[in-house]
Amino acid sequence: MRTELGNLPARRHLPVTAAALPAGTPVLDVVIPVYNEEDDLGTCVRRLHAHLSGTFPYPFRITVADNASTDLTPAVACSLADELPEVVSFRLEQKGRGRALRTVWTASEAPVLAYMDVDLSTDLNALLPLVAPLISGHSDLAIGSRLARSSRVVRGAKREFISRAYNLILRGSLAARFSDAQCGFKAIRGDVAQRLLPMVEDTGWFFDTEMLVLAERAGLRIHEVPVDWVDDPDSSVDLVRTASDDLRGVWRVGRALATGQLALDRLGRPFGDDPRDRELSGVPAGLARQLVGFCVVGVLSTLVYLALFSLFRLGTGSQVANALALLLSALGNTAANRRLTFGVRGRDRAMRHQAQGLVVFAIGLALTSGSLAALYTATATPSHGSELAVLVAANLAATVLRFLLFRAWVFPEPAPTPSPSDRSAR
């Protein structure tokens, strides 16, 4: 889980002309992972081949990745490879869709890699929009989404519920922003795959999700394409077992991200053309992004603080309620700013950061408690609304001071490493 991705080159238009590619190299390699699909494989491959031949403007290849089938699937795949020049057959002796995709994608020389399920539930008219952003250099991965507003989907209530519940779990537990992890219709740039796939551990159905979560956390751009999708009623997928394996995968990846076991923090800006990295006159590096993150965390922690104060105020005095609410919200605020605003991950110096955060908390407590004391000096029985108004004003002043202390003391920018020329000049 500690494999480093390494620095990726700047996004650029991929080489797609005959002069730019070695002879016989396809621009697109579409993988179809199969297990015991002797009845549907021939129809699927011929339909896909006809579609690509008529609509895709570049050389392509269709790779049938057989996952240790026990029926006549290997024979059908070999027959298709003999019949259609753009079709190849690849045999694996172990099951696992993720294993098949990683094996074929890693060995492929094509600049764009894709896969789709053998049932072709997704309308093939979405294939060119899927890979076009990768060829142009705009995006790094692309996925078909059945949950986009403009998608047109026909499937049963059971699968619909499972799909939406699973994606809600991903959003809540792994903070995923992509909309549909399970749609069997995805593509990835070849250079990105070479660096990303070694970090993906799963070899089964969770492979897709893990790849997307790691890519998103690494700062890669994921393009989503609304698709037309019709459920295959004869699908052999074991929904209960797949769901169980996926939940175990979510727990494994979430734990690795929370404990800093992944090296993704060293790939926060993988490309040289990220506009957020451009220098702004008079603005220190990273200040704009940190301000945005700090404001978002500040708004959320203030809401939590006010809710806790109102709750504690029901059973105790205002000063005690203020101290308890500020302490609990300060712990969460420090942890959130550590991770989201200043990009510090892992457990290294976590206790030290929390201790420094408590010092900042004490300063905020002095400001808010002093404000409450001043309010009670002015009026003996202030209303609850007056208390909240005074606390909001005091917290605004404390927030400005908190940001300055966080940036300069708790999470300071690391000192720049001297270049070899600088060291030699000394």
Short mmCIF file of C-alpha atoms in Angstrom, two decimals:
data_model
loop_
_atom_site.label_atom_id
_atom_site.label_comp_id
_atom_site.label_asym_id
_atom_site.label_seq_id
_atom_site.Cartn_x
_atom_site.Cartn_y
_atom_site.Cartn_z
CA MET A 1 0.00 0.00 0.00
CA ARG A 2 3.04 2.30 0.13
CA THR A 3 3.88 2.16 -3.56
CA GLU A 4 4.58 5.68 -4.83
CA LEU A 5 2.87 6.87 -7.97
CA GLY A 6 5.67 9.15 -9.03
CA ASN A 7 5.26 12.42 -10.87
CA LEU A 8 3.04 12.30 -13.93
CA PRO A 9 3.73 14.42 -17.01
CA ALA A 10 1.64 17.49 -17.79
CA ARG A 11 -1.64 16.74 -19.49
CA ARG A 12 -1.35 16.83 -23.26
CA HIS A 13 -3.14 15.59 -26.34
CA LEU A 14 -2.28 11.92 -26.68
CA PRO A 15 -0.43 10.66 -29.77
CA VAL A 16 -3.12 9.26 -32.07
CA THR A 17 -1.71 9.65 -35.58
CA ALA A 18 -0.07 6.80 -37.44
CA ALA A 19 3.22 8.72 -37.51
CA ALA A 20 3.20 9.23 -33.73
CA LEU A 21 2.55 5.58 -32.82
CA PRO A 22 4.62 2.45 -33.47
CA ALA A 23 3.28 0.29 -36.27
CA GLY A 24 0.34 -1.83 -35.17
CA THR A 25 -0.26 0.08 -31.93
CA PRO A 26 -3.94 0.86 -31.28
CA VAL A 27 -5.07 4.16 -29.81
CA LEU A 28 -7.82 2.43 -27.81
CA ASP A 29 -7.71 -1.00 -26.17
CA VAL A 30 -11.16 -2.13 -24.96
CA VAL A 31 -11.04 -5.01 -22.50
CA ILE A 32 -14.02 -7.33 -22.00
CA PRO A 33 -13.50 -9.46 -18.87
CA VAL A 34 -15.52 -12.68 -19.08
CA TYR A 35 -16.22 -15.80 -17.06
CA ASN A 36 -18.30 -18.60 -18.58
CA GLU A 37 -19.90 -16.39 -21.24
CA GLU A 38 -19.90 -18.78 -24.21
CA ASP A 39 -23.46 -17.86 -25.19
CA ASP A 40 -23.15 -14.07 -25.24
CA LEU A 41 -19.50 -13.45 -26.07
CA GLY A 42 -19.72 -13.78 -29.86
CA THR A 43 -22.70 -11.45 -30.20
CA CYS A 44 -21.13 -8.89 -27.87
CA VAL A 45 -17.73 -8.75 -29.58
CA ARG A 46 -19.15 -8.59 -33.10
CA ARG A 47 -21.52 -5.79 -32.13
CA LEU A 48 -18.73 -3.82 -30.43
CA HIS A 49 -16.38 -4.40 -33.36
CA ALA A 50 -18.97 -3.18 -35.85
CA HIS A 51 -19.62 -0.07 -33.76
CA LEU A 52 -15.94 0.83 -33.42
CA SER A 53 -15.28 0.17 -37.10
CA GLY A 54 -18.06 2.56 -38.08
CA THR A 55 -17.62 5.35 -35.53
CA PHE A 56 -14.15 5.37 -33.94
CA PRO A 57 -11.69 7.40 -36.03
CA TYR A 58 -8.50 5.79 -34.70
CA PRO A 59 -6.99 2.27 -34.59
CA PHE A 60 -8.52 0.11 -31.88
CA ARG A 61 -8.22 -3.31 -30.30
CA ILE A 62 -10.73 -5.48 -28.44
CA THR A 63 -9.17 -7.77 -25.84
CA VAL A 64 -11.24 -10.63 -24.46
CA ALA A 65 -9.85 -11.35 -20.96
CA ASP A 66 -11.00 -14.81 -19.93
CA ASN A 67 -11.08 -15.26 -16.14
CA ALA A 68 -10.46 -19.03 -15.87
CA SER A 69 -13.72 -20.01 -17.60
CA THR A 70 -14.70 -23.68 -17.40
CA ASP A 71 -17.05 -23.72 -20.42
CA LEU A 72 -16.35 -23.06 -24.11
CA THR A 73 -15.59 -19.35 -23.59
CA PRO A 74 -11.85 -19.76 -24.40
CA ALA A 75 -12.67 -21.49 -27.68
CA VAL A 76 -15.19 -18.80 -28.65
CA ALA A 77 -12.64 -16.07 -27.82
CA CYS A 78 -9.96 -17.73 -29.99
CA SER A 79 -12.46 -18.12 -32.84
CA LEU A 80 -13.32 -14.41 -32.66
CA ALA A 81 -9.61 -13.52 -32.70
CA ASP A 82 -9.15 -15.56 -35.88
CA GLU A 83 -12.26 -14.02 -37.47
CA LEU A 84 -11.68 -10.33 -36.60
CA PRO A 85 -8.18 -8.83 -36.96
CA GLU A 86 -8.72 -6.22 -34.20
CA VAL A 87 -9.71 -8.86 -31.62
CA VAL A 88 -7.24 -10.69 -29.36
CA SER A 89 -7.83 -13.33 -26.71
CA PHE A 90 -6.10 -13.39 -23.33
CA ARG A 91 -6.43 -16.25 -20.85
CA LEU A 92 -6.00 -15.97 -17.06
CA GLU A 93 -5.95 -19.05 -14.85
CA GLN A 94 -7.41 -17.17 -11.87
CA LYS A 95 -10.79 -15.51 -11.46
CA GLY A 96 -11.28 -11.84 -10.72
CA ARG A 97 -12.38 -8.94 -12.89
CA GLY A 98 -9.88 -6.60 -11.26
CA ARG A 99 -7.06 -9.08 -11.83
CA ALA A 100 -7.98 -9.33 -15.53
CA LEU A 101 -8.12 -5.56 -16.01
CA ARG A 102 -4.84 -4.90 -14.20
CA THR A 103 -3.04 -7.65 -16.15
CA VAL A 104 -4.22 -6.55 -19.59
CA TRP A 105 -4.03 -2.81 -18.96
CA THR A 106 -0.50 -3.05 -17.53
CA ALA A 107 0.73 -5.00 -20.57
CA SER A 108 -1.08 -2.86 -23.15
CA GLU A 109 0.84 -0.26 -25.15
CA ALA A 110 -2.32 1.66 -26.12
CA PRO A 111 -2.47 5.29 -24.86
CA VAL A 112 -6.16 4.87 -23.90
CA LEU A 113 -7.48 1.83 -22.03
CA ALA A 114 -11.14 1.01 -21.48
CA TYR A 115 -13.38 -1.82 -20.38
CA MET A 116 -17.03 -2.76 -20.55
CA ASP A 117 -19.14 -5.66 -19.38
CA VAL A 118 -19.91 -8.46 -21.79
CA ASP A 119 -23.67 -7.85 -21.67
CA LEU A 120 -23.22 -4.40 -23.29
CA SER A 121 -25.87 -2.96 -21.00
CA THR A 122 -24.47 0.51 -21.72
CA ASP A 123 -25.40 2.06 -25.05
CA LEU A 124 -22.25 2.11 -27.22
CA ASN A 125 -22.91 5.66 -28.42
CA ALA A 126 -21.35 6.77 -25.10
CA LEU A 127 -17.99 5.15 -25.93
CA LEU A 128 -16.54 7.99 -28.00
CA PRO A 129 -17.60 10.67 -25.45
CA LEU A 130 -16.01 8.44 -22.79
CA VAL A 131 -12.53 8.35 -24.34
CA ALA A 132 -12.45 11.74 -26.09
CA PRO A 133 -11.48 13.73 -22.92
CA LEU A 134 -8.58 11.32 -22.37
CA ILE A 135 -7.29 11.69 -25.91
CA SER A 136 -7.54 15.48 -25.75
CA GLY A 137 -5.59 15.60 -22.49
CA HIS A 138 -8.48 17.13 -20.54
CA SER A 139 -9.00 14.21 -18.14
CA ASP A 140 -7.16 11.23 -16.68
CA LEU A 141 -10.01 8.77 -16.14
CA ALA A 142 -13.57 8.60 -17.46
CA ILE A 143 -16.58 6.70 -16.17
CA GLY A 144 -20.09 6.09 -17.36
CA SER A 145 -22.71 7.23 -14.87
CA ARG A 146 -26.18 5.75 -14.55
CA LEU A 147 -26.99 8.20 -11.75
CA ALA A 148 -26.55 11.46 -13.69
CA ARG A 149 -29.72 13.50 -14.24
CA SER A 150 -29.66 13.01 -18.00
CA SER A 151 -28.96 9.25 -17.85
CA ARG A 152 -31.73 6.93 -19.02
CA VAL A 153 -31.74 3.70 -17.05
CA VAL A 154 -34.01 0.65 -17.09
CA ARG A 155 -33.52 -1.72 -14.17
CA GLY A 156 -35.31 -3.28 -11.22
CA ALA A 157 -35.94 -1.60 -7.89
CA LYS A 158 -33.57 -3.96 -6.05
CA ARG A 159 -30.53 -3.10 -8.18
CA GLU A 160 -31.45 0.58 -8.16
CA PHE A 161 -31.57 0.62 -4.36
CA ILE A 162 -28.29 -1.28 -3.97
CA SER A 163 -26.47 0.98 -6.43
CA ARG A 164 -27.64 4.23 -4.84
CA ALA A 165 -27.04 2.96 -1.29
CA TYR A 166 -23.51 1.87 -2.20
CA ASN A 167 -22.64 5.23 -3.71
CA LEU A 168 -24.05 7.00 -0.64
CA ILE A 169 -21.77 4.83 1.51
CA LEU A 170 -18.78 5.86 -0.61
CA ARG A 171 -19.66 9.53 -0.28
CA GLY A 172 -20.14 9.28 3.47
CA SER A 173 -17.17 7.07 4.34
CA LEU A 174 -14.52 7.86 1.70
CA ALA A 175 -15.69 11.38 0.71
CA ALA A 176 -16.01 10.22 -2.92
CA ARG A 177 -17.33 12.83 -5.33
CA PHE A 178 -17.88 10.66 -8.41
CA SER A 179 -21.47 9.55 -8.86
CA ASP A 180 -21.38 5.91 -10.02
CA ALA A 181 -18.57 3.56 -8.99
CA GLN A 182 -20.08 0.31 -10.24
CA CYS A 183 -21.03 1.04 -13.84
CA GLY A 184 -19.07 -1.38 -16.04
CA PHE A 185 -18.02 1.30 -18.50
CA LYS A 186 -14.72 3.05 -17.73
CA ALA A 187 -11.54 4.32 -19.37
CA ILE A 188 -8.11 5.50 -18.23
CA ARG A 189 -5.03 7.02 -19.84
CA GLY A 190 -2.26 4.48 -20.28
CA ASP A 191 0.42 6.59 -18.58
CA VAL A 192 -1.85 7.14 -15.59
CA ALA A 193 -2.66 3.42 -15.37
CA GLN A 194 1.02 2.48 -15.22
CA ARG A 195 1.43 4.55 -12.03
CA LEU A 196 -1.97 4.13 -10.42
CA LEU A 197 -2.70 0.41 -10.83
CA PRO A 198 0.20 -0.83 -8.65
CA MET A 199 -1.53 0.84 -5.70
CA VAL A 200 -4.87 -0.92 -6.28
CA GLU A 201 -4.99 -4.09 -4.18
CA ASP A 202 -8.39 -5.55 -4.99
CA THR A 203 -8.63 -8.17 -7.73
CA GLY A 204 -12.41 -8.52 -7.85
CA TRP A 205 -15.43 -6.24 -8.21
CA PHE A 206 -14.13 -3.58 -5.82
CA PHE A 207 -11.21 -2.89 -8.19
CA ASP A 208 -13.13 -0.08 -9.94
CA THR A 209 -14.06 1.69 -6.73
CA GLU A 210 -10.58 1.49 -5.24
CA MET A 211 -9.03 2.82 -8.45
CA LEU A 212 -11.42 5.78 -8.56
CA VAL A 213 -11.00 6.66 -4.87
CA LEU A 214 -7.20 6.62 -5.12
CA ALA A 215 -7.28 8.61 -8.35
CA GLU A 216 -9.56 11.24 -6.85
CA ARG A 217 -7.48 11.53 -3.68
CA ALA A 218 -4.32 11.86 -5.81
CA GLY A 219 -5.77 14.89 -7.59
CA LEU A 220 -6.49 13.17 -10.91
CA ARG A 221 -9.39 14.42 -13.02
CA ILE A 222 -12.34 12.04 -13.51
CA HIS A 223 -14.74 12.76 -16.37
CA GLU A 224 -18.32 11.45 -16.09
CA VAL A 225 -20.51 10.57 -19.06
CA PRO A 226 -24.29 10.12 -18.67
CA VAL A 227 -25.24 6.79 -20.21
CA ASP A 228 -28.29 4.93 -21.43
CA TRP A 229 -28.29 1.62 -19.57
CA VAL A 230 -30.59 -1.42 -19.65
CA ASP A 231 -30.30 -4.03 -16.91
CA ASP A 232 -29.38 -7.58 -17.91
CA PRO A 233 -31.94 -9.82 -16.17
CA ASP A 234 -29.72 -12.89 -16.73
CA SER A 235 -26.68 -11.42 -14.97
CA SER A 236 -24.77 -14.02 -12.95
CA VAL A 237 -23.36 -11.53 -10.45
CA ASP A 238 -23.92 -12.59 -6.81
CA LEU A 239 -25.24 -9.33 -5.36
CA VAL A 240 -24.95 -10.34 -1.70
CA ARG A 241 -21.36 -11.58 -1.99
CA THR A 242 -20.35 -8.61 -4.15
CA ALA A 243 -21.87 -6.15 -1.67
CA SER A 244 -20.08 -7.87 1.22
CA ASP A 245 -16.72 -7.76 -0.59
CA ASP A 246 -17.27 -4.11 -1.49
CA LEU A 247 -17.97 -3.13 2.12
CA ARG A 248 -14.79 -4.88 3.25
CA GLY A 249 -12.92 -2.98 0.56
CA VAL A 250 -14.42 0.32 1.72
CA TRP A 251 -13.23 -0.41 5.26
CA ARG A 252 -9.71 -1.36 4.09
CA VAL A 253 -9.23 1.70 1.89
CA GLY A 254 -10.81 4.05 4.44
CA ARG A 255 -8.49 2.77 7.17
CA ALA A 256 -5.44 3.15 4.90
CA LEU A 257 -6.41 6.73 4.05
CA ALA A 258 -7.15 7.64 7.67
CA THR A 259 -3.84 6.27 8.97
CA GLY A 260 -1.72 7.80 6.20
CA GLN A 261 -0.56 4.45 4.75
CA LEU A 262 -0.97 5.68 1.18
CA ALA A 263 1.58 7.92 -0.50
CA LEU A 264 -1.07 10.06 -2.19
CA ASP A 265 -0.14 13.19 -0.26
CA ARG A 266 3.00 13.41 -2.38
CA LEU A 267 0.89 13.63 -5.52
CA GLY A 268 -1.43 16.46 -4.51
CA ARG A 269 -0.51 18.38 -7.69
CA PRO A 270 0.47 15.70 -10.23
CA PHE A 271 0.55 17.95 -13.29
CA GLY A 272 2.49 21.06 -14.18
CA ASP A 273 -0.48 22.82 -15.79
CA ASP A 274 -2.72 23.14 -12.72
CA PRO A 275 -3.91 26.79 -12.69
CA ARG A 276 -4.12 26.73 -8.90
CA ASP A 277 -0.34 26.45 -8.79
CA ARG A 278 0.28 29.67 -10.71
CA GLU A 279 1.91 32.42 -8.71
CA LEU A 280 -0.28 35.41 -7.86
CA SER A 281 1.34 38.77 -7.36
CA GLY A 282 1.39 39.71 -3.68
CA VAL A 283 -0.20 36.45 -2.49
CA PRO A 284 1.97 33.89 -0.64
CA ALA A 285 2.02 30.41 -2.18
CA GLY A 286 -0.96 28.33 -1.09
CA LEU A 287 -2.67 31.15 0.80
CA ALA A 288 -5.73 31.35 -1.45
CA ARG A 289 -6.45 27.61 -1.19
CA GLN A 290 -5.84 27.61 2.56
CA LEU A 291 -8.23 30.51 3.08
CA VAL A 292 -11.00 28.71 1.20
CA GLY A 293 -10.46 25.50 3.14
CA PHE A 294 -10.24 27.32 6.46
CA CYS A 295 -13.46 29.23 5.79
CA VAL A 296 -15.37 26.06 4.92
CA VAL A 297 -14.10 24.27 8.03
CA GLY A 298 -14.78 27.40 10.09
CA VAL A 299 -18.41 27.68 9.00
CA LEU A 300 -19.07 24.03 9.76
CA SER A 301 -17.31 24.10 13.14
CA THR A 302 -19.16 27.30 14.09
CA LEU A 303 -22.49 25.63 13.39
CA VAL A 304 -21.41 22.65 15.48
CA TYR A 305 -20.24 25.00 18.25
CA LEU A 306 -23.54 26.89 18.34
CA ALA A 307 -25.54 23.66 18.37
CA LEU A 308 -23.44 22.28 21.24
CA PHE A 309 -23.72 25.55 23.17
CA SER A 310 -27.50 25.52 22.84
CA LEU A 311 -27.57 21.88 23.97
CA PHE A 312 -25.29 22.37 26.99
CA ARG A 313 -27.08 25.61 27.90
CA LEU A 314 -30.19 23.60 28.73
CA GLY A 315 -28.50 22.07 31.76
CA THR A 316 -25.78 24.48 32.84
CA GLY A 317 -24.67 28.09 32.89
CA SER A 318 -23.55 30.03 29.84
CA GLN A 319 -19.83 30.07 30.73
CA VAL A 320 -19.64 26.29 31.28
CA ALA A 321 -21.72 25.63 28.16
CA ASN A 322 -19.44 27.92 26.16
CA ALA A 323 -16.27 26.19 27.41
CA LEU A 324 -17.55 22.67 26.70
CA ALA A 325 -18.90 23.57 23.27
CA LEU A 326 -15.73 25.42 22.30
CA LEU A 327 -13.48 22.57 23.50
CA LEU A 328 -15.28 19.88 21.51
CA SER A 329 -15.61 21.98 18.36
CA ALA A 330 -11.94 23.07 18.66
CA LEU A 331 -10.74 19.45 18.63
CA GLY A 332 -12.73 18.77 15.47
CA ASN A 333 -11.67 22.10 13.95
CA THR A 334 -7.97 21.37 14.44
CA ALA A 335 -8.28 17.87 12.99
CA ALA A 336 -10.25 19.11 9.97
CA ASN A 337 -7.89 22.01 9.27
CA ARG A 338 -4.89 19.74 9.68
CA ARG A 339 -6.18 17.41 6.98
CA LEU A 340 -8.21 19.60 4.62
CA THR A 341 -6.71 23.10 4.86
CA PHE A 342 -3.01 22.45 5.41
CA GLY A 343 -2.77 18.99 3.82
CA VAL A 344 -1.15 17.20 6.77
CA ARG A 345 -1.93 13.47 6.79
CA GLY A 346 -0.94 10.54 8.93
CA ARG A 347 -0.38 10.35 12.67
CA ASP A 348 3.02 12.05 12.73
CA ARG A 349 2.89 14.97 15.20
CA ALA A 350 -0.90 14.65 15.44
CA MET A 351 -0.88 14.94 19.26
CA ARG A 352 1.45 17.94 19.07
CA HIS A 353 -0.87 19.66 16.60
CA GLN A 354 -3.86 19.01 18.86
CA ALA A 355 -1.92 20.40 21.87
CA GLN A 356 -1.06 23.55 19.91
CA GLY A 357 -4.68 23.71 18.79
CA LEU A 358 -5.74 23.70 22.45
CA VAL A 359 -3.53 26.71 23.08
CA VAL A 360 -5.33 28.45 20.22
CA PHE A 361 -8.58 27.23 21.79
CA ALA A 362 -7.63 28.86 25.09
CA ILE A 363 -7.16 32.19 23.32
CA GLY A 364 -10.56 31.82 21.68
CA LEU A 365 -12.08 30.85 25.02
CA ALA A 366 -10.69 34.01 26.59
CA LEU A 367 -12.21 36.13 23.82
CA THR A 368 -15.64 34.51 23.95
CA SER A 369 -15.78 34.27 27.75
CA GLY A 370 -14.74 37.91 28.04
CA SER A 371 -17.48 38.86 25.59
CA LEU A 372 -20.08 36.96 27.63
CA ALA A 373 -18.83 38.60 30.84
CA ALA A 374 -19.14 42.01 29.21
CA LEU A 375 -22.68 41.16 28.10
CA TYR A 376 -23.71 40.18 31.63
CA THR A 377 -22.12 43.35 32.95
CA ALA A 378 -24.28 45.38 30.59
CA THR A 379 -27.51 43.51 31.41
CA ALA A 380 -28.22 41.04 34.18
CA THR A 381 -30.59 38.78 32.21
CA PRO A 382 -29.68 38.81 28.50
CA SER A 383 -31.79 36.77 26.10
CA HIS A 384 -30.49 33.58 24.49
CA GLY A 385 -30.43 35.38 21.14
CA SER A 386 -28.23 38.12 22.59
CA GLU A 387 -25.82 35.49 23.91
CA LEU A 388 -25.58 33.86 20.48
CA ALA A 389 -25.06 37.21 18.74
CA VAL A 390 -22.22 38.16 21.08
CA LEU A 391 -20.63 34.72 20.68
CA VAL A 392 -20.80 34.92 16.87
CA ALA A 393 -19.06 38.31 16.88
CA ALA A 394 -16.39 37.09 19.31
CA ASN A 395 -15.85 33.93 17.26
CA LEU A 396 -15.28 35.97 14.11
CA ALA A 397 -12.43 37.80 15.83
CA ALA A 398 -11.11 34.52 17.23
CA THR A 399 -11.30 32.92 13.77
CA VAL A 400 -9.00 35.50 12.20
CA LEU A 401 -6.49 35.01 14.98
CA ARG A 402 -6.86 31.22 14.75
CA PHE A 403 -6.01 31.20 11.04
CA LEU A 404 -2.90 33.32 11.58
CA LEU A 405 -1.72 31.09 14.42
CA PHE A 406 -2.47 27.90 12.48
CA ARG A 407 -0.57 29.12 9.43
CA ALA A 408 2.43 30.60 11.24
CA TRP A 409 2.77 28.31 14.28
CA VAL A 410 0.75 25.07 14.20
CA PHE A 411 1.08 24.16 10.49
CA PRO A 412 3.92 26.34 9.14
CA GLU A 413 5.11 25.99 5.56
CA PRO A 414 8.19 23.72 5.40
CA ALA A 415 11.43 25.53 4.67
CA PRO A 416 12.40 25.22 1.00
CA THR A 417 15.13 22.68 0.26
CA PRO A 418 18.26 24.38 -1.09
CA SER A 419 19.06 23.52 -4.68
CA PRO A 420 22.41 21.93 -5.54
CA SER A 421 23.58 25.24 -7.03
CA ASP A 422 22.69 27.07 -3.81
CA ARG A 423 24.63 24.56 -1.71
CA SER A 424 27.65 24.72 -4.00
CA ALA A 425 27.61 28.54 -3.85
CA ARG A 426 28.14 28.31 -0.12
#
